[in-house]
Coordinates of C-alpha atoms in Angstrom, one line a residue:
T1 CA 41.6 -42.0 -9.2
G2 CA 43.4 -44.8 -10.6
S3 CA 44.9 -44.7 -14.0
L4 CA 41.7 -46.1 -15.7
L5 CA 39.1 -47.4 -13.3
G6 CA 40.2 -46.1 -9.8
P7 CA 37.8 -45.1 -7.0
I8 CA 37.3 -41.5 -5.9
Y9 CA 38.3 -40.3 -2.3
H10 CA 38.0 -37.2 -0.3
K11 CA 39.9 -35.5 2.5
S12 CA 39.8 -32.2 4.0
L13 CA 42.4 -29.9 5.4
S14 CA 41.4 -27.9 8.4
S15 CA 42.4 -24.3 9.4
A16 CA 44.7 -26.0 11.9
D17 CA 46.4 -27.5 9.2
S18 CA 45.3 -31.1 10.0
L19 CA 44.3 -33.5 7.2
S20 CA 41.5 -35.9 7.8
S21 CA 41.5 -39.4 7.0
R22 CA 40.3 -40.3 3.4
Q23 CA 36.7 -41.5 2.7
T24 CA 35.4 -43.1 -0.4
V25 CA 33.1 -41.2 -2.6
D26 CA 32.5 -43.8 -5.3
S27 CA 34.5 -46.8 -6.6
D28 CA 32.6 -47.9 -9.7
T29 CA 34.1 -45.1 -11.9
G30 CA 36.2 -44.6 -14.8
N31 CA 36.2 -46.1 -18.3
G32 CA 38.3 -48.5 -20.2
N33 CA 39.1 -46.1 -23.1
G34 CA 42.3 -44.6 -21.8
V35 CA 40.5 -42.2 -19.5
R36 CA 42.6 -40.5 -17.0
A37 CA 40.0 -38.2 -15.2
S38 CA 36.4 -39.7 -14.9
I39 CA 35.8 -37.0 -12.1
V40 CA 34.5 -33.5 -13.0
P41 CA 35.8 -30.5 -11.2
P42 CA 33.7 -30.1 -7.9
V43 CA 31.6 -27.2 -6.7
Y44 CA 31.0 -25.6 -3.4
W45 CA 28.3 -23.6 -1.7
D46 CA 27.3 -22.7 2.0
D47 CA 24.0 -24.0 3.2
G48 CA 23.0 -22.0 6.0
G49 CA 26.6 -22.4 7.6
S50 CA 27.1 -26.0 6.4
E51 CA 29.8 -26.5 3.8
K52 CA 28.7 -28.5 0.8
I53 CA 30.8 -29.9 -2.0
M54 CA 29.6 -31.7 -4.9
V55 CA 31.5 -33.7 -7.3
A56 CA 30.4 -35.5 -10.6
F57 CA 31.7 -38.7 -12.3
T58 CA 30.7 -41.3 -14.9
D59 CA 29.9 -44.8 -13.8
S60 CA 32.1 -47.5 -15.5
G61 CA 29.2 -49.8 -16.0
D62 CA 26.5 -47.6 -17.6
D63 CA 28.5 -44.4 -18.5
L64 CA 25.9 -42.2 -17.0
L65 CA 26.8 -39.1 -15.0
Y66 CA 26.5 -39.2 -11.3
S67 CA 26.8 -36.6 -8.5
V68 CA 27.7 -37.1 -4.7
V69 CA 27.7 -34.4 -2.0
V70 CA 29.9 -34.2 1.1
T71 CA 28.7 -32.0 4.0
D72 CA 31.0 -30.5 6.4
D73 CA 33.7 -33.3 5.8
G74 CA 31.2 -35.9 6.9
A75 CA 30.3 -39.2 5.3
P76 CA 29.7 -38.8 1.4
E77 CA 25.9 -39.0 0.6
A78 CA 24.5 -41.6 -1.6
R79 CA 24.9 -40.8 -5.2
K80 CA 22.2 -39.3 -7.6
V81 CA 22.0 -39.8 -11.3
I82 CA 22.3 -36.6 -13.3
S83 CA 22.1 -37.7 -17.0
D84 CA 19.3 -39.3 -18.9
N85 CA 21.8 -40.1 -21.7
T86 CA 25.2 -41.9 -21.7
V87 CA 28.0 -39.4 -21.5
A88 CA 31.1 -39.2 -23.8
V89 CA 34.3 -40.1 -22.0
S90 CA 37.5 -39.4 -23.9
P91 CA 35.6 -39.8 -27.4
A92 CA 37.5 -42.2 -29.7
G93 CA 40.2 -40.5 -31.9
T94 CA 40.6 -37.6 -29.6
G95 CA 43.1 -36.6 -27.0
S96 CA 40.3 -35.7 -24.5
K97 CA 41.1 -38.3 -21.9
Q98 CA 38.3 -37.1 -19.7
T99 CA 34.6 -37.3 -18.9
V100 CA 33.1 -34.6 -21.4
A101 CA 30.9 -32.7 -18.6
N102 CA 31.0 -29.6 -16.3
L103 CA 29.6 -28.5 -13.1
A104 CA 28.8 -24.7 -12.4
N105 CA 26.7 -23.5 -9.4
D106 CA 24.7 -20.2 -8.7
S107 CA 24.7 -20.5 -4.7
S108 CA 23.0 -23.8 -4.0
V109 CA 21.6 -24.3 -7.6
V110 CA 24.0 -26.5 -9.6
Y111 CA 24.0 -26.8 -13.4
A112 CA 25.4 -29.8 -15.2
H113 CA 26.3 -29.7 -19.0
Y114 CA 27.5 -32.8 -20.8
A115 CA 28.1 -34.2 -24.2
N116 CA 25.7 -37.1 -25.2
R117 CA 28.0 -40.1 -26.2
A118 CA 25.7 -40.8 -29.2
D119 CA 26.0 -37.6 -31.0
L120 CA 28.3 -35.4 -28.9
D121 CA 25.5 -32.6 -28.7
I122 CA 25.5 -30.6 -25.3
Y123 CA 22.9 -31.2 -22.9
R124 CA 21.9 -29.5 -19.5
D125 CA 20.3 -30.3 -16.2
K126 CA 20.1 -28.6 -12.9
A127 CA 19.7 -29.5 -9.1
S128 CA 18.6 -27.3 -6.3
N129 CA 20.5 -27.6 -2.9
D130 CA 21.3 -31.3 -3.7
G131 CA 17.6 -32.0 -3.7
G132 CA 18.0 -34.2 -6.9
W133 CA 18.2 -33.7 -10.6
G134 CA 15.2 -32.6 -12.7
G135 CA 14.4 -34.1 -16.1
P136 CA 14.1 -34.6 -18.8
D137 CA 17.5 -33.2 -19.8
V138 CA 17.5 -30.1 -22.2
E139 CA 19.5 -30.2 -25.5
E140 CA 21.3 -26.9 -25.6
I141 CA 23.4 -27.2 -28.5
D142 CA 22.3 -29.5 -31.5
G143 CA 24.9 -30.5 -34.2
A144 CA 27.7 -29.9 -31.9
T145 CA 30.9 -32.5 -31.8
C146 CA 31.9 -31.8 -28.1
H147 CA 35.2 -33.3 -27.1
W148 CA 35.6 -31.3 -23.7
I149 CA 33.6 -28.6 -22.0
R150 CA 34.5 -26.3 -19.2
G151 CA 32.5 -23.3 -17.6
N152 CA 31.4 -21.3 -14.7
V153 CA 28.7 -18.9 -13.4
F154 CA 29.3 -15.1 -13.8
T155 CA 27.2 -12.0 -14.1
H156 CA 27.8 -9.6 -17.1
S157 CA 28.3 -5.8 -16.5
S158 CA 25.5 -3.5 -16.8
G159 CA 27.0 -2.4 -20.1
N160 CA 26.7 -5.9 -21.4
G161 CA 23.2 -6.4 -20.5
G162 CA 23.6 -7.3 -16.5
S163 CA 22.5 -11.0 -16.9
T164 CA 23.8 -13.8 -14.8
V165 CA 24.7 -16.7 -17.0
V166 CA 26.6 -20.0 -17.0
G167 CA 29.2 -19.3 -19.6
Y168 CA 31.3 -22.2 -21.0
T169 CA 34.0 -23.0 -23.7
Y170 CA 33.9 -26.3 -25.6
D171 CA 35.9 -28.1 -28.1
N172 CA 33.7 -28.5 -31.1
G173 CA 35.4 -31.4 -33.1
S174 CA 39.1 -30.5 -33.1
A175 CA 40.0 -34.0 -32.2
G176 CA 42.5 -32.8 -29.8
K177 CA 43.9 -30.1 -32.1
T178 CA 43.3 -26.3 -32.0
G179 CA 41.1 -23.8 -33.8
Y180 CA 37.7 -25.2 -32.8
I181 CA 37.1 -23.7 -29.5
F182 CA 33.7 -22.1 -29.1
Y183 CA 31.8 -20.1 -26.5
N184 CA 28.3 -20.3 -25.4
E185 CA 26.2 -19.2 -22.5
F186 CA 22.9 -20.2 -20.7
V187 CA 21.1 -17.4 -19.1
I188 CA 20.1 -18.0 -15.4
R189 CA 18.2 -14.7 -14.9
A190 CA 17.7 -11.1 -16.3
P191 CA 19.1 -8.2 -14.9
A192 CA 18.1 -7.2 -11.2
L193 CA 15.5 -4.8 -10.5
D194 CA 16.3 -1.2 -11.1
S195 CA 17.0 1.2 -8.2
Q196 CA 14.4 3.7 -9.6
A197 CA 11.7 1.9 -11.0
A198 CA 10.3 -1.5 -10.6
Y199 CA 7.7 -3.1 -12.7
L200 CA 5.7 -6.3 -11.9
S201 CA 3.5 -7.7 -14.5
G202 CA 0.8 -10.3 -13.5
A203 CA 0.2 -12.5 -10.5
S204 CA 3.5 -14.4 -10.7
A205 CA 5.5 -15.5 -7.8
G206 CA 7.9 -12.8 -8.1
T207 CA 9.0 -10.7 -5.2
P208 CA 6.8 -7.5 -4.8
A209 CA 8.6 -4.4 -5.8
S210 CA 9.5 -1.5 -3.7
D211 CA 11.3 1.6 -4.8
S212 CA 12.6 4.7 -3.6
S213 CA 10.9 6.8 -6.3
T214 CA 8.1 5.0 -8.0
A215 CA 6.4 1.6 -7.3
Y216 CA 4.1 0.1 -9.8
L217 CA 2.2 -3.1 -8.9
V218 CA 0.0 -5.0 -11.2
G219 CA -1.6 -8.1 -9.8
Q220 CA -2.0 -9.2 -6.1
S221 CA 1.3 -7.8 -4.5
V222 CA 1.8 -5.0 -2.3
G223 CA 4.1 -2.1 -3.0
S224 CA 5.0 0.8 -0.7
D225 CA 6.8 3.8 -1.5
N226 CA 7.7 7.3 0.1
K227 CA 6.3 9.3 -2.8
A228 CA 3.6 7.7 -4.7
A229 CA 2.0 4.3 -4.3
Y230 CA -0.5 2.7 -6.7
I231 CA -2.1 -0.3 -6.0
G232 CA -4.4 -2.4 -8.1
G233 CA -5.9 -5.3 -6.1
E234 CA -6.9 -5.9 -2.6
S235 CA -4.0 -4.2 -0.8
I236 CA -3.7 -1.2 1.3
S237 CA -1.1 1.7 0.7
S238 CA -0.4 4.7 2.8
I239 CA 1.6 7.5 1.7
S240 CA 2.7 11.1 3.0
Q241 CA 1.5 13.0 0.1
S242 CA -1.2 11.2 -2.1
A243 CA -3.0 8.1 -1.4
F244 CA -5.3 6.5 -3.9
M245 CA -7.6 3.7 -2.9
S246 CA -9.2 1.3 -5.2
G247 CA -11.4 -1.2 -3.2
E248 CA -12.9 -1.1 0.2
A249 CA -10.0 0.2 2.3
A250 CA -9.5 3.5 3.9
T251 CA -6.8 5.9 3.3
I252 CA -5.8 9.1 5.1
S253 CA -3.5 11.9 3.5
S254 CA -2.3 15.1 4.7
Q255 CA -3.2 16.9 1.6
S256 CA -5.9 15.1 -0.4
T257 CA -8.1 12.2 0.6
Y258 CA -10.1 10.4 -1.9
L259 CA -12.5 7.9 -0.8
A260 CA -14.5 5.4 -3.2
G261 CA -16.6 3.3 -1.2
Q262 CA -18.5 3.6 2.2
S263 CA -15.5 5.0 4.1
T264 CA -15.3 8.2 6.3
M265 CA -12.5 10.6 5.9
T266 CA -11.4 14.0 7.2
D267 CA -9.0 16.4 5.4
N268 CA -7.7 19.8 6.4
R269 CA -8.6 21.3 2.9
S270 CA -11.2 19.5 1.2
A271 CA -13.2 16.4 1.9
Y272 CA -15.2 14.6 -0.6
M273 CA -17.6 11.9 0.4
A274 CA -19.1 9.3 -1.9
G275 CA -21.3 7.0 0.1
V276 CA -23.3 7.3 3.3
A277 CA -20.7 9.1 5.3
A278 CA -20.4 12.6 6.9
S279 CA -17.7 15.3 6.3
A280 CA -16.7 18.4 7.8
S281 CA -14.4 21.0 6.2
G282 CA -13.4 24.6 6.9
Q283 CA -14.2 25.6 3.5
S284 CA -16.7 23.4 1.6
A285 CA -18.7 20.6 2.6
Y286 CA -20.4 18.5 0.3
L287 CA -23.0 15.8 1.3
A288 CA -24.2 13.2 -1.0
G289 CA -26.7 10.9 0.8
E290 CA -28.6 11.4 4.1
A291 CA -26.2 13.3 6.0
G292 CA -26.0 16.9 7.1
A293 CA -23.3 19.3 6.3
L294 CA -22.2 22.8 7.8
D295 CA -20.3 25.3 6.1
S296 CA -19.4 29.1 6.8
A297 CA -19.8 29.8 3.1
S298 CA -22.1 27.8 1.3
V299 CA -24.1 24.8 2.5
Y300 CA -25.6 22.5 -0.1
M301 CA -28.1 19.9 1.0
A302 CA -29.1 17.0 -1.3
V303 CA -31.9 14.7 -0.1
I304 CA -33.6 14.8 3.2
A305 CA -31.6 17.0 5.5
A306 CA -32.6 18.3 8.8
G307 CA -32.1 22.1 8.0
V308 CA -29.4 24.4 7.1
V309 CA -28.6 28.0 8.3
S310 CA -26.4 30.3 6.4
G311 CA -25.2 34.0 6.8
R312 CA -26.1 34.9 3.4
A313 CA -28.7 32.6 1.8
A314 CA -30.6 29.8 3.0
Y315 CA -32.1 27.2 0.8
M316 CA -34.4 24.8 1.7
S317 CA -35.5 21.6 -0.1
G318 CA -38.0 19.6 1.9
E319 CA -40.4 20.7 4.7
N320 CA -38.1 22.6 6.9
T321 CA -37.9 26.4 7.8
A322 CA -35.1 28.8 6.7
S323 CA -34.5 32.4 7.7
G324 CA -32.1 34.7 6.3
S325 CA -31.1 38.4 6.6
Q326 CA -31.7 39.1 2.8
P327 CA -33.9 36.7 0.9
S328 CA -35.5 33.6 2.2
Y329 CA -37.2 30.9 0.1
L330 CA -39.5 28.4 1.4
A331 CA -40.7 25.4 -0.5
G332 CA -43.1 23.2 1.7
T333 CA -45.5 24.3 4.5
S334 CA -43.4 26.7 6.6
V335 CA -43.3 30.3 7.2
A336 CA -40.5 32.7 6.4
T337 CA -39.8 36.2 7.2
S338 CA -37.5 38.6 5.6
S339 CA -36.6 42.4 5.8
K340 CA -37.1 43.0 2.0
S341 CA -39.0 40.2 0.4
L342 CA -41.0 37.5 1.5
Y343 CA -42.5 34.7 -0.6
I344 CA -44.7 32.1 0.7
N345 CA -45.9 29.0 -1.0
A346 CA -48.5 27.5 1.5
E347 CA -51.4 28.4 3.5
A348 CA -49.6 30.8 6.0
G349 CA -49.7 34.6 6.4
A350 CA -46.9 37.0 5.6
T351 CA -46.3 40.6 6.3
D352 CA -43.7 42.8 4.6
S353 CA -42.7 46.5 4.8
M354 CA -42.8 46.7 1.0
S355 CA -44.4 44.1 -0.9
V356 CA -46.4 41.1 0.2
Y357 CA -47.3 38.4 -2.3
M358 CA -49.7 35.8 -1.2
T359 CA -50.2 32.5 -3.2
G360 CA -52.7 30.4 -1.5
I361 CA -55.8 31.0 0.5
A362 CA -54.5 34.1 2.3
T363 CA -55.4 37.7 2.7
L364 CA -53.4 40.7 1.5
A365 CA -53.7 44.4 1.9
S366 CA -51.6 47.0 0.1
Q367 CA -51.2 50.6 0.4
K368 CA -51.9 51.4 -3.2
S369 CA -54.4 49.1 -4.6
A370 CA -56.8 46.5 -3.6
Y371 CA -58.1 43.9 -5.8
A372 CA -60.6 41.3 -4.9
S373 CA -61.4 38.3 -6.8
G374 CA -64.4 36.3 -5.5
E375 CA -67.6 37.2 -3.9
A376 CA -66.2 40.1 -2.1
L377 CA -67.4 43.6 -1.5
A378 CA -65.3 46.6 -2.5
Q379 CA -65.7 50.3 -1.5
S380 CA -64.0 53.3 -3.1
N381 CA -64.2 57.0 -2.7
V382 CA -64.4 57.6 -6.6
P383 CA -66.7 55.1 -8.5
A384 CA -68.7 52.3 -7.2
Y385 CA -70.0 49.3 -9.0
L386 CA -72.3 46.6 -7.3
K387 CA -72.1 43.1 -8.6
G388 CA -74.2 41.1 -6.3
Q389 CA -76.9 41.5 -3.6
S390 CA -75.1 43.7 -1.1
S391 CA -75.2 47.3 -0.6
T392 CA -72.3 49.7 -0.7
S393 CA -71.7 53.1 0.3
N394 CA -68.7 55.2 -0.7
S395 CA -67.9 58.8 -1.4
Q396 CA -66.9 58.1 -5.1
A397 CA -66.8 54.4 -6.2
L398 CA -67.9 51.1 -4.7
Y399 CA -67.5 47.8 -6.0
L400 CA -69.2 44.8 -4.6
R401 CA -68.7 41.2 -5.5
G402 CA -70.3 38.8 -3.3
Q403 CA -72.2 39.2 0.0
S404 CA -69.8 41.2 2.2
S405 CA -69.4 44.8 3.0
S406 CA -66.0 46.7 3.1
S407 CA -64.9 50.1 3.7
N408 CA -62.0 51.9 2.5
T409 CA -60.8 55.6 2.1
M410 CA -59.8 54.9 -1.6
P411 CA -60.6 51.6 -3.3
A412 CA -61.1 48.3 -1.7
Y413 CA -61.4 44.8 -3.4
M414 CA -62.6 41.9 -1.7
A415 CA -62.3 38.4 -2.9
A416 CA -64.2 36.2 -0.4
K417 CA -66.8 36.8 2.2
D418 CA -64.6 38.8 4.5
T419 CA -63.6 42.4 4.8
A420 CA -60.4 44.0 3.8
S421 CA -59.3 47.6 4.6
G422 CA -56.1 49.5 3.6
N423 CA -54.9 53.0 3.3
I424 CA -54.3 52.6 -0.5
A425 CA -55.0 49.1 -1.7
G426 CA -55.9 45.6 -0.5
Y427 CA -55.4 42.3 -2.5
M428 CA -57.4 39.3 -1.5
F429 CA -56.7 35.8 -2.9
G430 CA -58.7 33.4 -1.1
V431 CA -60.7 33.6 2.2
A432 CA -58.2 35.4 4.4
I433 CA -57.6 39.0 5.3
A434 CA -54.3 40.7 5.1
I435 CA -53.6 44.5 5.9
G436 CA -50.7 46.4 5.0

């Protein structure tokens, strides 16, 4: 620049040691207050392979701070205004002789700090990839008396917090003397995500977190991890050990599978189904719904299943038939047979080598005693009692209740209009006949 009000030029030196011809950046610069450097030290960044250089300066007419960008040694772009306020340039009574401003960049984001001419407080603004300066400017230090300012972008060590900042020093009212130099910093971003744990809180525009040990996601992001994955939202996560699903998605795991919804899953150890699905397992199968399950050890059926057969016990809940080698229970209108005990609840007939119990309208005969409850005829070889209008013959005793006749070697009881005979006893409940 000229000594007071000179223009700003630029040239470039190539790798072939060739100096380009100069181009004018701006001509309306400087200040009449003995300023020697209205230009602020430039900054550089790479924009996808294009080299960009930005320089800032004050305008001699309005004393505002402006910026100009040159790309790849091309023609300078149109200047853009940085400051909302007039900028201090070599404040009176000082030896500053310069524009009291600073540029520092974090890649393509450029931060400008300057001293307001009115009160010498420090203000800040920023631009992204030369897209224009935002506003309004932010007062960063109130009550300052800034005569010059210089700074840069750097990242603190992890021991000092790890933050990336614009750190700067400034003269706070020394009037060109010594002993008034201060330091301040503006934090650009907090420490980077940790290599072991990443936490995301909310539904912000932050990058989803992935981590080699643990990943936690709270919001609408997706996290994947090789050990554990937790998801809260509408995403799907798969993992080699455990998979937890909250929503309508499906997950398959080699060890445990949990399904909450209407999905189907298969697992080599246990399978749990909550919904209307079917599941099969080598050990246990549980069905909650209208499906069927088979299991080599236990079978449980809840609702309206078709039928279950088991090597030990068979339980039937409904109108089906069950048969088993030890006990069999039937609740319905079916028939069951067993080698030891037989229970029937219906209108069927049953035969058993030991005991037969009939509840209904069936006939029963026993080797020991026979009881008849109804209008039956009983005959016995010990005493005989006649209740009714029938005739009875017996060597010892005869009991008649009804209009029937019966014969038996010991006692006979009849409860109906039929005849029961047995070696020892016959039991009749209803109008049927049973012989045992």
